[in-house]
Short mmCIF file of C-alpha atoms in Angstrom, two decimals:
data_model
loop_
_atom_site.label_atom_id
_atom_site.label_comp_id
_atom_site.label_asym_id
_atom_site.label_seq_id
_atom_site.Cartn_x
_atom_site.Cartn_y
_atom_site.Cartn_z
CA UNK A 5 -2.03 -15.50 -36.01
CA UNK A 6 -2.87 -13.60 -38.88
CA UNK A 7 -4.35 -9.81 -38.34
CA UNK A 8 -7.97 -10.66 -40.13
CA UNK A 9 -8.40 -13.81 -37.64
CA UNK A 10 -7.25 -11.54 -34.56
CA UNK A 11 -9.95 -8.93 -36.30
CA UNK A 12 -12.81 -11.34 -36.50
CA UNK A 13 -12.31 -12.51 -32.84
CA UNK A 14 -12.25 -8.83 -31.81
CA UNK A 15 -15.55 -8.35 -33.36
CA UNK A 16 -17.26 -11.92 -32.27
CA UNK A 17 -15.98 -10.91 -29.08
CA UNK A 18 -18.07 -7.18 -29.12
CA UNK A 19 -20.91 -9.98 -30.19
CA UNK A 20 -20.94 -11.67 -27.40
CA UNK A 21 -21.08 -8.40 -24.80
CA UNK A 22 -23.72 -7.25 -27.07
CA UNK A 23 -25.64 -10.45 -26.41
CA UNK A 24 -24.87 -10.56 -23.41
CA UNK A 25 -25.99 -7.19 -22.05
CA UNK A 26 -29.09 -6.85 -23.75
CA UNK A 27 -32.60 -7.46 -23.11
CA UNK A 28 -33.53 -7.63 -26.32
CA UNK A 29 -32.30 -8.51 -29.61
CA UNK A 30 -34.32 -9.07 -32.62
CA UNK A 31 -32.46 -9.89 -36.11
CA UNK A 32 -34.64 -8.63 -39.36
CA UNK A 33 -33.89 -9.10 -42.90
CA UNK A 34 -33.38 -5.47 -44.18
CA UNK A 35 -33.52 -6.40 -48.29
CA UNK A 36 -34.95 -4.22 -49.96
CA UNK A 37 -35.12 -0.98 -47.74
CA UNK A 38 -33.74 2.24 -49.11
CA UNK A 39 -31.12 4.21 -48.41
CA UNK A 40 -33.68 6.64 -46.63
CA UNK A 41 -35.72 4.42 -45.02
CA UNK A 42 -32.49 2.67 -43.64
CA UNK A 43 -32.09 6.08 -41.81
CA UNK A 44 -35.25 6.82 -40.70
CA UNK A 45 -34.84 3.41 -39.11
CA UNK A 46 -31.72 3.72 -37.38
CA UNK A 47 -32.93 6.96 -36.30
CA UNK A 48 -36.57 5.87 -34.61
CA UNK A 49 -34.68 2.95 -32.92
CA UNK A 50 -31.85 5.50 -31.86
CA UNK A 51 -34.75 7.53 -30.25
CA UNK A 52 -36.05 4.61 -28.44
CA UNK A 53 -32.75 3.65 -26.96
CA UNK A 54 -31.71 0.60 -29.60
CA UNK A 55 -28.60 0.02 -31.08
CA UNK A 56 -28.83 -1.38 -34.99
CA UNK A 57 -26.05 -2.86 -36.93
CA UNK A 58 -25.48 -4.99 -39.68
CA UNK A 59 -23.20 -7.94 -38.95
CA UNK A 60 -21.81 -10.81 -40.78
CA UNK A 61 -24.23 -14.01 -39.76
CA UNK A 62 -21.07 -16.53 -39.55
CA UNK A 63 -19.82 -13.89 -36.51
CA UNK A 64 -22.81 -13.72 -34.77
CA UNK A 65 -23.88 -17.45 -35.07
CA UNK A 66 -20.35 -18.01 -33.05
CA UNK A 67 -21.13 -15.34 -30.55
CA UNK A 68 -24.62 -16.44 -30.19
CA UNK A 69 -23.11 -19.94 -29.30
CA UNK A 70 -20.89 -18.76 -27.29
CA UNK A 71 -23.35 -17.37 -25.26
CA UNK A 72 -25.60 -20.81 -25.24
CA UNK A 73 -27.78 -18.78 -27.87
CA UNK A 74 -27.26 -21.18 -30.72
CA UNK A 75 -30.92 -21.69 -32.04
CA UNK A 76 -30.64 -18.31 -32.97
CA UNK A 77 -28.42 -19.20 -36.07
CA UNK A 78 -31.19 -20.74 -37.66
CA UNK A 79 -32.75 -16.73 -37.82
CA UNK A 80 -28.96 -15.74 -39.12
CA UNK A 81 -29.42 -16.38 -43.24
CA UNK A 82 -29.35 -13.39 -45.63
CA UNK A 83 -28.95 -10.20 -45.23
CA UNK A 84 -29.01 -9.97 -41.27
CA UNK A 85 -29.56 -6.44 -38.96
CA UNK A 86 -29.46 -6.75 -35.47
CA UNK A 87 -31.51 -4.74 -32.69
CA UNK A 88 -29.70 -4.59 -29.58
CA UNK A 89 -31.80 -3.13 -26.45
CA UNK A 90 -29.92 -2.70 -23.45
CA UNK A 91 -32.62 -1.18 -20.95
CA UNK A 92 -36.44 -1.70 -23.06
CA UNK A 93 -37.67 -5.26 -23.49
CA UNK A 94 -40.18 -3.72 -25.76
CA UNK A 95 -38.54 -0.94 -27.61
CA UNK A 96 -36.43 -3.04 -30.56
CA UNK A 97 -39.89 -5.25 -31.05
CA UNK A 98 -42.18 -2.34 -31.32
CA UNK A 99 -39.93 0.15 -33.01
CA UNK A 100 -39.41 -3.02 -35.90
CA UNK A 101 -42.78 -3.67 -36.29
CA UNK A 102 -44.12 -0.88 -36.56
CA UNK A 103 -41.69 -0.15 -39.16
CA UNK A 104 -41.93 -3.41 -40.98
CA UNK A 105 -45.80 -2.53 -40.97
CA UNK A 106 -45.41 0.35 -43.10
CA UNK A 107 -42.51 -0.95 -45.24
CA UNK A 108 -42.67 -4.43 -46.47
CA UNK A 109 -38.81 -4.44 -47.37
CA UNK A 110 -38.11 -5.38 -44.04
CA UNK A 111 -38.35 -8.50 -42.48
CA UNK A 112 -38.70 -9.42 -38.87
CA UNK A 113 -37.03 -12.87 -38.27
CA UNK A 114 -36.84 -13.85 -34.72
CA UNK A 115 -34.76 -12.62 -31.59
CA UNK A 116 -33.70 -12.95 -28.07
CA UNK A 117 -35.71 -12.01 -25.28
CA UNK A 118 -34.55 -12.23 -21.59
CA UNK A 119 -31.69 -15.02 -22.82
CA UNK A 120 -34.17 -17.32 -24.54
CA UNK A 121 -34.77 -17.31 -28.18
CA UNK A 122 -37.75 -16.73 -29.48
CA UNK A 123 -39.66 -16.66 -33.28
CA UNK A 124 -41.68 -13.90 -35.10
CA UNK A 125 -44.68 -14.78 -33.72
CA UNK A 126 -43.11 -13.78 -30.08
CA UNK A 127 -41.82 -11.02 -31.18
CA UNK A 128 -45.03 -9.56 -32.74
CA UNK A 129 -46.75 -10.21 -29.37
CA UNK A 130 -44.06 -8.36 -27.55
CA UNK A 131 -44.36 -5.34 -30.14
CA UNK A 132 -48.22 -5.45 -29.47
CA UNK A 133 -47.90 -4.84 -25.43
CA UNK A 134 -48.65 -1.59 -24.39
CA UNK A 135 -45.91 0.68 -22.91
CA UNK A 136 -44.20 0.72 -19.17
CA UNK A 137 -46.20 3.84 -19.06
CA UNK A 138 -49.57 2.64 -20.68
CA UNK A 139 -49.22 -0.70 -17.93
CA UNK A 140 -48.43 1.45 -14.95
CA UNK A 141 -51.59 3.51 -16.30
CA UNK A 142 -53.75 0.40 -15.90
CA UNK A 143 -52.40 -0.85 -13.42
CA UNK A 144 -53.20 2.21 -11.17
CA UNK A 145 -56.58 2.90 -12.68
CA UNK A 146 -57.27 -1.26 -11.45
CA UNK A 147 -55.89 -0.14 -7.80
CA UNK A 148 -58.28 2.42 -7.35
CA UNK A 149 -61.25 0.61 -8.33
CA UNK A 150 -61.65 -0.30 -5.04
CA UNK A 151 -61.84 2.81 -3.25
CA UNK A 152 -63.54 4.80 -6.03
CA UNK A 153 -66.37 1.90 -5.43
CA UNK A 154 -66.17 2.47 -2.21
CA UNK A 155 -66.69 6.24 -2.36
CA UNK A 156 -69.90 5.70 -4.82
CA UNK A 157 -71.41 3.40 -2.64
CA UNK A 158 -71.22 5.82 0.48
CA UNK A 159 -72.59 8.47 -1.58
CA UNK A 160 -75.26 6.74 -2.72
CA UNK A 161 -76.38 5.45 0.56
CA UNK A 162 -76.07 9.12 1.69
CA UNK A 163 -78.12 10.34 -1.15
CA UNK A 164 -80.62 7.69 -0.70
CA UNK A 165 -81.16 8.60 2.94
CA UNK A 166 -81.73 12.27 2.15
CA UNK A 167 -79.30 13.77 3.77
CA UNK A 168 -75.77 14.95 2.20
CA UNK A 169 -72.80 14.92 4.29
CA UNK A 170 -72.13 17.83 5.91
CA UNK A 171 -68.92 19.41 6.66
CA UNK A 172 -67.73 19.42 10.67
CA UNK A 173 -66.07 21.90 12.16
CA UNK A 174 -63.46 21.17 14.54
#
């Protein structure tokens, strides 16, 4: 076989790991960004733990069905970057957004999320969820609810009888 066929399975097959391994991968049309804002891109989805590259769409449709991903290649026309997130379902579809939000150049297409593909639409909802630490925030405050409640209504029965608890010594 040739060298450039052996080179263009080597790099379908670093594809389909990529695929594979990540949580998250959402493909945006990058047309139209600058050089600078190109960085500042990479760099804020560095920070937040997601790889970016730009890869040939006839490589990663074959990966993608490969890995039983093919209704991604309908997301794979034009200029193509991919997000890959490896440990944050979130990170790649906030960190685009957010960009995309202040720079109309780029262009969120679709993705995959937890092996199934999804649209724009999906993605935007995913960027819109609050953080791990924003849901472990509520979901603490909604576990002690309860006992806060609790402690309210004992002090207001206490108050309401006159008398305020007292400490006892032991």
């Amino acid at each position: 076989m040739s060298k450039a066929v052996e080179q263009k399975k080597l790099v379908v097959a670093d594809i389909v790991s990529k695929l594979e391994r990540s949580k998250t991968t959402v493909v945006a049309d990058y047309r139209g960004l600058t050089v600078k804002q190109t960085n500042e891109l990479r760099k804020e989805l560095r920070e937040a733990g997601v790889e970016l590259q730009v890869l040939k769409n006839t490589m990663t449709r074959r990966a993608s069905e490969q890995v039983g991903l093919s209704e991604l290649g309908e997301y794979l026309t034009g200029p193509s970057a991919v997000a890959f997130s490896y440990d944050d379902v979130v990170a790649p579809a906030r960190v685009l957004h957010k960009f995309a939000k202040d720079n109309k150049a780029l262009e969120i297409k679709g993705g995959v999320v937890e092996g199934k593909v999804v649209g724009l639409e999906d993605i935007q909802a995913l960027a819109e969820l609050p953080s791990r630490e924003g849901l472990l925030s509520m979901l603490l405050s909604v576990m002690q609810a309860p006992v806060r409640n609790f402690a309210l209504a004992v002090k207001a029965v206490a108050d309401k009888d006159g008398e305020a608890p007292e400490a006892t010594e032991a």
